[in-house]
Short mmCIF file of C-alpha atoms and ligand atoms in Angstrom, two decimals:
data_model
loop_
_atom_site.label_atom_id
_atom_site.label_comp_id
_atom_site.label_asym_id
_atom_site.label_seq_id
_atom_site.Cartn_x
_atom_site.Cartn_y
_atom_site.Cartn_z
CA UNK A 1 22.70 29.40 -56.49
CA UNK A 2 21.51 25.92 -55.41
CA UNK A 3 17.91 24.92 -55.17
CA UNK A 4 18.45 24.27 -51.74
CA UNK A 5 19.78 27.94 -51.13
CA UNK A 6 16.86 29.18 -52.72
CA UNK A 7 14.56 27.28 -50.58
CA UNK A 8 16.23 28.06 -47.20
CA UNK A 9 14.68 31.89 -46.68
CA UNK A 10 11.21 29.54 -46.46
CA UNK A 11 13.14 27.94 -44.04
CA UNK A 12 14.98 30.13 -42.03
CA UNK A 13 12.29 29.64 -38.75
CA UNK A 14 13.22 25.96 -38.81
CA UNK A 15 17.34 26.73 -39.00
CA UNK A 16 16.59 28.96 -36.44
CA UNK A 17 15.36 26.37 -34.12
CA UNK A 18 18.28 24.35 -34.97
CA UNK A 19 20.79 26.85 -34.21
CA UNK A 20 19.47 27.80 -30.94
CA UNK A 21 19.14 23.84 -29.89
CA UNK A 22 23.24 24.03 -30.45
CA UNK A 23 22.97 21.72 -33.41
CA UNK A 24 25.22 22.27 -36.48
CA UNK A 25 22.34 23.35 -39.77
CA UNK A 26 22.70 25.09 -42.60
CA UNK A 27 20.87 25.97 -45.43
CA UNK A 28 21.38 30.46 -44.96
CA UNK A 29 20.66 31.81 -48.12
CA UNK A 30 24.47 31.89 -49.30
CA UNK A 31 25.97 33.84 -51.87
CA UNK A 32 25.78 32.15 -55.73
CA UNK A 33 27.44 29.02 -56.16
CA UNK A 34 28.23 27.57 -59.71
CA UNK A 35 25.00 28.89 -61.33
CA UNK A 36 23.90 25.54 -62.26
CA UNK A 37 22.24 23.53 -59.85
CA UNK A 38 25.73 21.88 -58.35
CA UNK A 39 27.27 22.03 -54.67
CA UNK A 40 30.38 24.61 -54.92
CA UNK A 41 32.79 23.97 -52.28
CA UNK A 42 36.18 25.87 -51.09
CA UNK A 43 38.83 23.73 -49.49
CA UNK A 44 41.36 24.69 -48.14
CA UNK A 45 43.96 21.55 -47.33
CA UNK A 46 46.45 22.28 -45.04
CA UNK A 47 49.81 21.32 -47.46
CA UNK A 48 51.42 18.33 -48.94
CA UNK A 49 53.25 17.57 -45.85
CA UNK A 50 52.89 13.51 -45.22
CA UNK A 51 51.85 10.73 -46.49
CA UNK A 52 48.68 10.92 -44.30
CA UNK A 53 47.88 14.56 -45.81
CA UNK A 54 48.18 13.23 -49.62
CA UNK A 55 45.87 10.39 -48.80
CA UNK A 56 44.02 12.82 -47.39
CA UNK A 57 43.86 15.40 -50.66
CA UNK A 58 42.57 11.95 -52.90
CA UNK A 59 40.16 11.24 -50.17
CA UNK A 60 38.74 14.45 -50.85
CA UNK A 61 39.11 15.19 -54.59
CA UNK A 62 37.68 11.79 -55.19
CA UNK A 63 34.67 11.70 -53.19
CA UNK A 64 33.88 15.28 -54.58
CA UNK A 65 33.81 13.73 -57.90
CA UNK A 66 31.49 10.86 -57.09
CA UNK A 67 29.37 13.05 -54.93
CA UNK A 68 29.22 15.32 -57.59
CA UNK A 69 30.15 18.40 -56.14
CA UNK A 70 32.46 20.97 -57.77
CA UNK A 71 35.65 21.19 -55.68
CA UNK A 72 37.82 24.58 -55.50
CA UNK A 73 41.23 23.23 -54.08
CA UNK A 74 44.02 25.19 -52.80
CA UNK A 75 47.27 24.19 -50.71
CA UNK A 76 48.60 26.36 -48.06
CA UNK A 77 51.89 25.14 -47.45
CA UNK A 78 51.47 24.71 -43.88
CA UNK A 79 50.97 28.59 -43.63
CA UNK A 80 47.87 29.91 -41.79
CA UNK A 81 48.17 33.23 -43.60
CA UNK A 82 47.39 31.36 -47.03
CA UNK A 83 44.25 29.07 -45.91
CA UNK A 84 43.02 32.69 -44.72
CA UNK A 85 43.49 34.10 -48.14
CA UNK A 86 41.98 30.52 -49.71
CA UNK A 87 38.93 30.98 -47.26
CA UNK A 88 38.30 34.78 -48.21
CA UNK A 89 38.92 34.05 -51.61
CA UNK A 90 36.54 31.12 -51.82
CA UNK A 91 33.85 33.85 -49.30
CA UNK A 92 34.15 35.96 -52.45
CA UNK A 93 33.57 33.66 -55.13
CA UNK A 94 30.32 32.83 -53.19
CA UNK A 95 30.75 29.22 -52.83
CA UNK A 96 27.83 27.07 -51.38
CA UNK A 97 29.97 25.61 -48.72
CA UNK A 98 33.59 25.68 -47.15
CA UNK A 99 35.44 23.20 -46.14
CA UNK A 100 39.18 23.35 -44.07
CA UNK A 101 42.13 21.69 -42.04
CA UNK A 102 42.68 24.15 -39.75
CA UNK A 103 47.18 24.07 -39.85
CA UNK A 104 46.96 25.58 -35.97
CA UNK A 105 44.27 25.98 -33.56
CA UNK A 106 44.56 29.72 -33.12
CA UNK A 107 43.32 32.74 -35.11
CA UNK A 108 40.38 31.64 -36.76
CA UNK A 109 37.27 33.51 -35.11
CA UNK A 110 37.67 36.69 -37.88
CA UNK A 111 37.73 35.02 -41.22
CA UNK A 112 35.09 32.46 -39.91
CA UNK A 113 33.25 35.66 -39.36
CA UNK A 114 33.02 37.01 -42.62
CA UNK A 115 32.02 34.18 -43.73
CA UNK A 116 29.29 33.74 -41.41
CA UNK A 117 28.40 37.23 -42.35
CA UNK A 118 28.26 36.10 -46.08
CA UNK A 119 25.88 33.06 -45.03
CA UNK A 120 28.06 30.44 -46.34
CA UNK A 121 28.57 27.26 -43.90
CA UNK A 122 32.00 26.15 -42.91
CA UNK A 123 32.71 22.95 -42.10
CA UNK A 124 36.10 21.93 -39.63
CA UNK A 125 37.93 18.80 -41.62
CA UNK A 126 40.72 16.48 -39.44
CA UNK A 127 41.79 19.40 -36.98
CA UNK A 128 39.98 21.74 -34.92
CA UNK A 129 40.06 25.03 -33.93
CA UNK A 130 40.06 27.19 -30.60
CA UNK A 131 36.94 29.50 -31.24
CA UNK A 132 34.86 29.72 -27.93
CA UNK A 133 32.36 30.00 -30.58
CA UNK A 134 31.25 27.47 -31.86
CA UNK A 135 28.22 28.62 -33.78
CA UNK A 136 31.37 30.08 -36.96
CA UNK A 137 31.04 26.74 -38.08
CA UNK A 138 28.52 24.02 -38.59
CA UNK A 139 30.34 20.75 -37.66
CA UNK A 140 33.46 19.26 -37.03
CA UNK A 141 34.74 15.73 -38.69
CA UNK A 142 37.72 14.48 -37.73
CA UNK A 143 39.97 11.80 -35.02
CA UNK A 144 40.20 11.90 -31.40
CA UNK A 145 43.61 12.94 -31.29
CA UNK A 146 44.07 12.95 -27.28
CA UNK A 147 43.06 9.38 -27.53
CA UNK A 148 45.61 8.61 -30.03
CA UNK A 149 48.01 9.94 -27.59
CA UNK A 150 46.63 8.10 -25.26
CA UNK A 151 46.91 4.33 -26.93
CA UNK A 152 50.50 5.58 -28.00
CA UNK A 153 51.29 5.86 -23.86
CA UNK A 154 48.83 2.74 -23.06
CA UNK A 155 51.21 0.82 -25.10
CA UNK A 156 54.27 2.18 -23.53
CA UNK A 157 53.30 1.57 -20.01
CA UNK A 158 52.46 -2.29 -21.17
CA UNK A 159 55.64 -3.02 -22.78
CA UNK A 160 57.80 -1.56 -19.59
CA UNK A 161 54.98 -3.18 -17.28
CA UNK A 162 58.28 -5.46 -16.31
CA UNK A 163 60.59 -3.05 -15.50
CA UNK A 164 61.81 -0.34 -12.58
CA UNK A 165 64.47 1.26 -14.76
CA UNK A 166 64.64 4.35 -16.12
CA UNK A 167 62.80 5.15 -19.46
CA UNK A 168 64.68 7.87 -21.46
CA UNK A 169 61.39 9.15 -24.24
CA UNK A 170 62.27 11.96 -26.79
CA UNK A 171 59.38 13.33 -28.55
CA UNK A 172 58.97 14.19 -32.22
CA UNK A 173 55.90 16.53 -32.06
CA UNK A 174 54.17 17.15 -35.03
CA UNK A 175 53.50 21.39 -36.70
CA UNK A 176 53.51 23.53 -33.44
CA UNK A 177 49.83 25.40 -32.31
CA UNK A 178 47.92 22.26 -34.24
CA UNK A 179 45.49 20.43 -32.60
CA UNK A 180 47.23 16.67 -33.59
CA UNK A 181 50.32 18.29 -31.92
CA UNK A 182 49.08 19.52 -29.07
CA UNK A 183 46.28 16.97 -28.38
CA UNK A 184 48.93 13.75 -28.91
CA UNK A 185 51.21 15.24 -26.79
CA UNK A 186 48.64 15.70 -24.23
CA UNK A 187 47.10 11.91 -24.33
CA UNK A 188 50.34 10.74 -23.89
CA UNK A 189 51.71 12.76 -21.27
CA UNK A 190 48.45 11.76 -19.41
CA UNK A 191 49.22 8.27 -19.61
CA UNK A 192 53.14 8.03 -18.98
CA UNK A 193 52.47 10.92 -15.96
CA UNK A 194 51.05 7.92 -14.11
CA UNK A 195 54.64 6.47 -13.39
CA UNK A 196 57.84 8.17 -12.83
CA UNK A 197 59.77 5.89 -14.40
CA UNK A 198 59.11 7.28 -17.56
CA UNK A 199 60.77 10.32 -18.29
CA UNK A 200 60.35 12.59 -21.52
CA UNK A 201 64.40 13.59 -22.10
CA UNK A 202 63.78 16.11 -25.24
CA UNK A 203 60.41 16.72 -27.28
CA UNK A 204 60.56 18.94 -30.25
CA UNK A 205 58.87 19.94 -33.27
CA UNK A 206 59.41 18.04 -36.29
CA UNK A 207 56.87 19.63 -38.55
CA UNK A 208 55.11 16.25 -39.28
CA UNK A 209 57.51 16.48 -42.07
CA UNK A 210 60.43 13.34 -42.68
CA UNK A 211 63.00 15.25 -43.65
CA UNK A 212 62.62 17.97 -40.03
CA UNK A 213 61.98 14.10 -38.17
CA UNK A 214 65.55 12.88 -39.51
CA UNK A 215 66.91 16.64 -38.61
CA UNK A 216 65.55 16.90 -35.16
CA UNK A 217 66.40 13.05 -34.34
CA UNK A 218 69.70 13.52 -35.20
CA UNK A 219 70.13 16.63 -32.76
CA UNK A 220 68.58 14.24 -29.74
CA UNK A 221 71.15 11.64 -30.56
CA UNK A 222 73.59 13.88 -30.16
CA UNK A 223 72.34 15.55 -26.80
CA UNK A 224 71.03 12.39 -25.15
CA UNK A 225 73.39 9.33 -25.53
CA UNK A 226 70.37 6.57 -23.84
CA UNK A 227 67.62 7.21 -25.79
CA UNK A 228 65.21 4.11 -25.14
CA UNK A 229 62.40 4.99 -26.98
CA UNK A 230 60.93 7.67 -29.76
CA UNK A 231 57.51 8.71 -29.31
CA UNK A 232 56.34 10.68 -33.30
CA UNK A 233 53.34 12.15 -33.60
CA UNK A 234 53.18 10.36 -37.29
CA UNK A 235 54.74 8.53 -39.79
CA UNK A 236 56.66 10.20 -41.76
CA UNK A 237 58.42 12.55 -38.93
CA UNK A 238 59.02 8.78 -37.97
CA UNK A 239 60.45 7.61 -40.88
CA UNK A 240 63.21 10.35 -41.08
CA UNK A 241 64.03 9.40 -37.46
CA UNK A 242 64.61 6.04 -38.46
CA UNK A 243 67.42 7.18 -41.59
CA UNK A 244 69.00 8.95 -38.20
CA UNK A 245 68.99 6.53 -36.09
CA UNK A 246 70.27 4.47 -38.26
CA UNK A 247 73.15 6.78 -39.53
CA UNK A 248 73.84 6.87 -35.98
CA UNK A 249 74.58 2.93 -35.71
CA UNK A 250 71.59 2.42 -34.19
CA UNK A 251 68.95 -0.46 -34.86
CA UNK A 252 65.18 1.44 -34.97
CA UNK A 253 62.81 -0.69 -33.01
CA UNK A 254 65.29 -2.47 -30.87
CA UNK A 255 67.94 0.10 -29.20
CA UNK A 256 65.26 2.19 -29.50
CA UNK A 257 62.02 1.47 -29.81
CA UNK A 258 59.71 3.41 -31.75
CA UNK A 259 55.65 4.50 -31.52
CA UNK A 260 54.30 6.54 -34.62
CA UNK A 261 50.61 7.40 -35.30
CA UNK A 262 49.13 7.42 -39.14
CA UNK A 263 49.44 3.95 -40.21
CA UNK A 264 49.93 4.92 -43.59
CA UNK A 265 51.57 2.10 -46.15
CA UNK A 266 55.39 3.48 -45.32
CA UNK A 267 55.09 3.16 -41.68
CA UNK A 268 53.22 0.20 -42.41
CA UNK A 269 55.96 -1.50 -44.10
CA UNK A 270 58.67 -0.20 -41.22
CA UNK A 271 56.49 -1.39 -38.44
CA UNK A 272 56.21 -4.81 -40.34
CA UNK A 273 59.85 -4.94 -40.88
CA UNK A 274 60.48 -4.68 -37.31
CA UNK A 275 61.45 -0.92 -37.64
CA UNK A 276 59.12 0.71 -35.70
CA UNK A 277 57.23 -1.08 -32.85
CA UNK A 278 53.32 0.35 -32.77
CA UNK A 279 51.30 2.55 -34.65
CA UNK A 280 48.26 3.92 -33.24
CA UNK A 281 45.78 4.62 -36.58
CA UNK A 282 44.72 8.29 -37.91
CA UNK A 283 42.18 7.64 -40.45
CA UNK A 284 42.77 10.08 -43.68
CA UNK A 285 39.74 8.88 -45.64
CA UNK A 286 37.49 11.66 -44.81
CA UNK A 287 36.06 12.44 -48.60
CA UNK A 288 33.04 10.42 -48.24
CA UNK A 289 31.52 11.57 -45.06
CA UNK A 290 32.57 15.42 -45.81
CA UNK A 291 30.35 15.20 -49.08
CA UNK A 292 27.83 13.71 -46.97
CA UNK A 293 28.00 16.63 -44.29
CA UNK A 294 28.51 19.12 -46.90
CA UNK A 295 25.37 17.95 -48.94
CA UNK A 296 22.95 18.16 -45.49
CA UNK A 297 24.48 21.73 -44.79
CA UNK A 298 23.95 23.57 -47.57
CA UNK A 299 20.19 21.61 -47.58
CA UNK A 300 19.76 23.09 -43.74
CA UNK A 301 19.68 19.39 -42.52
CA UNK A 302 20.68 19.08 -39.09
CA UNK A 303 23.81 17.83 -38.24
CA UNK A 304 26.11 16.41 -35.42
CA UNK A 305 28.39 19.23 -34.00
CA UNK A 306 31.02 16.18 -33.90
CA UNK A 307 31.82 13.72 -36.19
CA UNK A 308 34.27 11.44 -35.08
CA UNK A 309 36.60 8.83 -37.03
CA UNK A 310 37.07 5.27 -36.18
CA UNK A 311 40.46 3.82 -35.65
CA UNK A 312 42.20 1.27 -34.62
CA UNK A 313 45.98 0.44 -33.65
CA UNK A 314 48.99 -2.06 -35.18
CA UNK A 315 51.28 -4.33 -34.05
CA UNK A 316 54.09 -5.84 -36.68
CA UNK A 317 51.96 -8.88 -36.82
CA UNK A 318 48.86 -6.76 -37.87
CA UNK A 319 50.37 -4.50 -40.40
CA UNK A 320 51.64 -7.54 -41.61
CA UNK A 321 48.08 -8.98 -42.01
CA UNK A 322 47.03 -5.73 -42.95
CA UNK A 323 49.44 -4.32 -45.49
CA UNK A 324 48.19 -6.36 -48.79
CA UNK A 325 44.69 -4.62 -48.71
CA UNK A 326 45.85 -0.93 -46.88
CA UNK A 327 44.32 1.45 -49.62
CA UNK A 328 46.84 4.25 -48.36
O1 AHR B 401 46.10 16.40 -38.86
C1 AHR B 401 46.47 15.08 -39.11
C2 AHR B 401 47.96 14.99 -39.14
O2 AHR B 401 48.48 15.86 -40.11
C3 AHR B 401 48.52 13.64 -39.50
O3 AHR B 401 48.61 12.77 -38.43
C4 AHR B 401 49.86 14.04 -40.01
O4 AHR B 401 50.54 13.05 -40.70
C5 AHR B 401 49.45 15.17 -40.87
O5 AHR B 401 50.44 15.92 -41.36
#
């Protein structure tokens, strides 16, 4: 048990106050920890299923190290069953703190439960969940991911500004029921919606995954002979697309031009070789202000019910410019 837990019963009038102002604290006298003084957290990642996710895993495993926190890792394989098992199993091993990428938005509110019931903080990591309450967990850090749908349909409108023709979109949307999914298909809908010219012809799950991207792209070229442009929720489901297109005859980022969001190295390097045309940026690096959350938590600090990333978007020129120094 931390110092910190062992503290918080003298402070449980002050949490109290906290909780009921609607601010994220923590600091309930939690189960045991690692015995010796350190942080214990459970994470629960959501798989291995991008580029963005395994930036994502170092992010974390790294910043646990410098933070000094002992990490307990697991991978669910893009299954919601298993990150409930990781959570319960980390409830039971009495970690200080959990941590999680929720893979869908739904069917959270009972494990989030017990481990309110156990006293041990949770904190949301990249995605969100649907829980009308909000008080299961103590913050959530992670991107606007309507507004990245947004930019992605911002950019689309400017680059068509020009022209009254048609504009055949299909959509590569990224694991089904997950907030980057849903929320980027959303912001981007919003945007086009404005003018009719713009017409989403197909729109399909790809997983987030390259090798369901290629898959499902190659089924649209098939079905819909004038594709003008591809609209993926990330890199890599853009990636594949890009092997299909190209199998198909097709030049990526001129017969059809191409919007991803990540901006991880790969679709870096496409979008600089002309491949893709604009990538609207997901930030992975979310280690170093998890620790920080994680540390004011379990030390029933108060903390922002939001933390949001900061993020930017790329043209060819500026992934050029950028690409040298990209860390992921
Ligand atoms: O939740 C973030 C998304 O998950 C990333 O954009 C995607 O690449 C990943 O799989």
């Amino acid at each position: 048990m931390t110092v910190f837990k062992k503290m918080s019963a003298l402070l449980l009038a002050g949490v109290t106050i906290m909780a009921a102002a609607g601010c994220g604290g923590g600091g309930e006298a939690a189960g045991g920890g690692s015995g010796d003084g350190k942080i214990t957290m459970g994470f629960a990642q959501v798989g291995a299923e991008s580029g963005w996710r395994t930036a994502n895993t170092k992010s974390i495993q790294e910043s646990a190290k410098t933070a000094g926190i002992e990490l307990k890792f697991s991978d669910a394989q893009q299954k919601q069953e298993n990150q409930i098992k990781a959570i319960r199993s980390y409830i039971q091993q009495k970690v200080d703190v959990i941590a999680f990428s929720p893979v869908v938005e739904s069917g959270w509110d009972n494990v989030l439960k017990e481990a309110q019931a156990a006293k041990i903080p949770v904190i949301l990591t990249d995605r969100a969940v649907d829980s009308a309450d909000t008080s299961l967990y103590k913050t959530f850090l992670g991107s606007d991911f309507v507004e990245e749908g947004r930019k992605a349909g911002k950019w689309l409108v400017e680059e068509y500004k020009d022209s009254t023709d048609t504009v055949n979109i299909v959509e590569l949307q990224g694991t089904t029921g997950s907030a980057p999914a849903n929320d980027r298909k959303a912001g981007f809908a919003e945007v086009i919606g404005a003018e009719s010219k713009f017409k989403v012809v197909a729109s399909q799950t790809g997983d987030f995954t390259r090798a369901k991207g290629k898959e499902v792209m190659e089924a649209f070229l098939k079905s819909n002979p004038d594709i003008d442009v591809l609209y993926a929720h990330n890199d890599d489901m853009g990636l594949g697309a890009i092997e299909a297109i190209e199998g198909a005859g097709k030049v990526p980022g001129k017969d059809i031009k191409i919007i991803t969001v990540d901006a991880v190295k790969d679709g870096m390097q496409a979008l600089a070789d002309g491949k893709i045309n604009f990538i609207v940026e997901c930030s992975p690096i979310l280690g170093p202000q998890l620790m920080d959350l994680a540390k004011k938590v379990v030390a029933g600090e108060q903390v922002p019910a939001r933390v949001l990333t900061e993020e930017t978007t790329f043209t060819p020129e500026q992934a050029k410019a950028a690409l040298p120094t990209r860390p992921y």
